């Protein structure tokens, strides 16, 4: 618990530096590269940030002190992920996401590494088997599925704030500029672009199911599973939905609470995934350019989600420790999400 908490706070501090547009690049880039070393400098802090989360930088000595109290095995994981993430963030400060390969790379830096780091912490704690931390490809997919969902859903908010995360390789087939997708006269092309990106994100679901099938600790399972079922529900709400280009698309509070309560074992998660990909399948327009690819990836998810599919559940979980796991899952979701309001609603709904 302490290791995950400190991991979150360290990455929140790193992310706050990346997000702060008032810091010049000649200052920001070296800070991102060196940030992992600040964990071992008791006095280091940064007082110039204008971001809403600047407290984590101003009080960084408190965070770094707690970091240095952790077992060395935890320190090594957190420092390593922090270093890799800082380097990746610096790389994308000065370039946009062009190809789908670069989209995967960007999402790896900001979210896949979180999945890899958490998985290594789970294994280091011996709550989970070594394979959970060793299989970085599956752990990376856990992060990519969440990050791509957020990027897809947040098109309009990112446009309004001058940020662009949709890959040029995809959107350039539908518009001359990414911002053109928000124009009413381009709505049909915009929705086709949206559907192609959702189809891309769905390719991570088989990895997500395989990853979750390996978990044996109840709290770890809930912590990992809840954000993933939130993500599939969000994609189902966004698929073929013009509202993505007009406002915010989110799942209802009651729906979020139901997902939290239900996602406590692998068979339940398979059933949830099956339900939402069926919902997407029913909405596939016959004339959509990505329709065949969407149908194909849904077919592969169906195969894995059916009872007696290729994965056997190692344990049948009961919903013990659920309230604690709900709060932990909400914390994880908040880090990976660019809209904190949605997370606050999930947590508030859980508390109610």
PDB file of C-alpha atoms in Angstrom, residues 122 127-128 132 142 208-229 259-270 272 311 313-322 325-326 328-329:
ATOM      1  CA  UNK A 122       2.763  -6.539  -6.958  1.00  0.00           C
ATOM      2  CA  UNK A 127       1.124 -10.784  -3.303  1.00  0.00           C
ATOM      3  CA  UNK A 128       1.399 -11.961  -6.913  1.00  0.00           C
ATOM      4  CA  UNK A 132       2.992 -10.713 -13.249  1.00  0.00           C
ATOM      5  CA  UNK A 142      -3.173  -2.628 -19.245  1.00  0.00           C
ATOM      6  CA  UNK A 208      -6.110  -7.283 -20.322  1.00  0.00           C
ATOM      7  CA  UNK A 209      -8.087 -10.494 -19.790  1.00  0.00           C
ATOM      8  CA  UNK A 210      -4.941 -12.640 -19.794  1.00  0.00           C
ATOM      9  CA  UNK A 211      -3.260 -10.302 -17.274  1.00  0.00           C
ATOM     10  CA  UNK A 212      -6.261 -10.302 -14.921  1.00  0.00           C
ATOM     11  CA  UNK A 213      -6.554 -14.120 -15.126  1.00  0.00           C
ATOM     12  CA  UNK A 214      -3.115 -14.426 -13.496  1.00  0.00           C
ATOM     13  CA  UNK A 215      -3.934 -12.393 -10.392  1.00  0.00           C
ATOM     14  CA  UNK A 216      -4.616 -14.244  -7.153  1.00  0.00           C
ATOM     15  CA  UNK A 217      -4.859 -11.482  -4.515  1.00  0.00           C
ATOM     16  CA  UNK A 218      -8.337 -10.011  -4.107  1.00  0.00           C
ATOM     17  CA  UNK A 219      -7.314  -6.394  -3.481  1.00  0.00           C
ATOM     18  CA  UNK A 220      -4.829  -6.437  -6.354  1.00  0.00           C
ATOM     19  CA  UNK A 221      -7.489  -7.917  -8.638  1.00  0.00           C
ATOM     20  CA  UNK A 222     -10.046  -5.231  -7.766  1.00  0.00           C
ATOM     21  CA  UNK A 223      -7.429  -2.488  -8.083  1.00  0.00           C
ATOM     22  CA  UNK A 224      -6.549  -3.655 -11.607  1.00  0.00           C
ATOM     23  CA  UNK A 225      -9.947  -4.771 -12.872  1.00  0.00           C
ATOM     24  CA  UNK A 226     -12.140  -1.808 -11.939  1.00  0.00           C
ATOM     25  CA  UNK A 227     -10.396   0.773 -14.187  1.00  0.00           C
ATOM     26  CA  UNK A 228     -10.430  -1.720 -17.080  1.00  0.00           C
ATOM     27  CA  UNK A 229     -14.190  -2.318 -16.938  1.00  0.00           C
ATOM     28  CA  UNK A 259     -19.097  -2.043 -12.364  1.00  0.00           C
ATOM     29  CA  UNK A 260     -17.139  -1.537  -9.128  1.00  0.00           C
ATOM     30  CA  UNK A 261     -19.348  -3.974  -7.258  1.00  0.00           C
ATOM     31  CA  UNK A 262     -19.343  -6.628  -9.970  1.00  0.00           C
ATOM     32  CA  UNK A 263     -15.719  -6.695 -11.167  1.00  0.00           C
ATOM     33  CA  UNK A 264     -14.404  -8.924  -8.381  1.00  0.00           C
ATOM     34  CA  UNK A 265     -13.426 -12.083 -10.303  1.00  0.00           C
ATOM     35  CA  UNK A 266     -12.204 -13.002 -13.761  1.00  0.00           C
ATOM     36  CA  UNK A 267     -15.468 -14.621 -14.898  1.00  0.00           C
ATOM     37  CA  UNK A 268     -17.397 -11.475 -13.950  1.00  0.00           C
ATOM     38  CA  UNK A 269     -14.906  -9.300 -15.820  1.00  0.00           C
ATOM     39  CA  UNK A 270     -15.161 -11.542 -18.890  1.00  0.00           C
ATOM     40  CA  UNK A 272     -18.663  -7.371 -18.497  1.00  0.00           C
ATOM     41  CA  UNK A 311      -8.339 -18.958 -20.009  1.00  0.00           C
ATOM     42  CA  UNK A 313      -9.789 -18.691 -13.666  1.00  0.00           C
ATOM     43  CA  UNK A 314      -7.256 -19.564 -10.983  1.00  0.00           C
ATOM     44  CA  UNK A 315      -9.518 -18.389  -8.184  1.00  0.00           C
ATOM     45  CA  UNK A 316     -13.125 -17.454  -7.635  1.00  0.00           C
ATOM     46  CA  UNK A 317     -13.047 -14.217  -5.738  1.00  0.00           C
ATOM     47  CA  UNK A 318     -15.537 -13.008  -3.195  1.00  0.00           C
ATOM     48  CA  UNK A 319     -15.965  -9.244  -2.762  1.00  0.00           C
ATOM     49  CA  UNK A 320     -13.848  -8.944   0.402  1.00  0.00           C
ATOM     50  CA  UNK A 321     -11.986  -5.692   1.005  1.00  0.00           C
ATOM     51  CA  UNK A 322     -14.094  -4.150  -1.773  1.00  0.00           C
ATOM     52  CA  UNK A 325     -10.112  -1.662  -3.345  1.00  0.00           C
ATOM     53  CA  UNK A 326     -12.658   0.777  -4.793  1.00  0.00           C
ATOM     54  CA  UNK A 328      -7.428   2.293  -4.610  1.00  0.00           C
ATOM     55  CA  UNK A 329      -8.857   1.693  -8.061  1.00  0.00           C
TER      56      UNK A 329
END
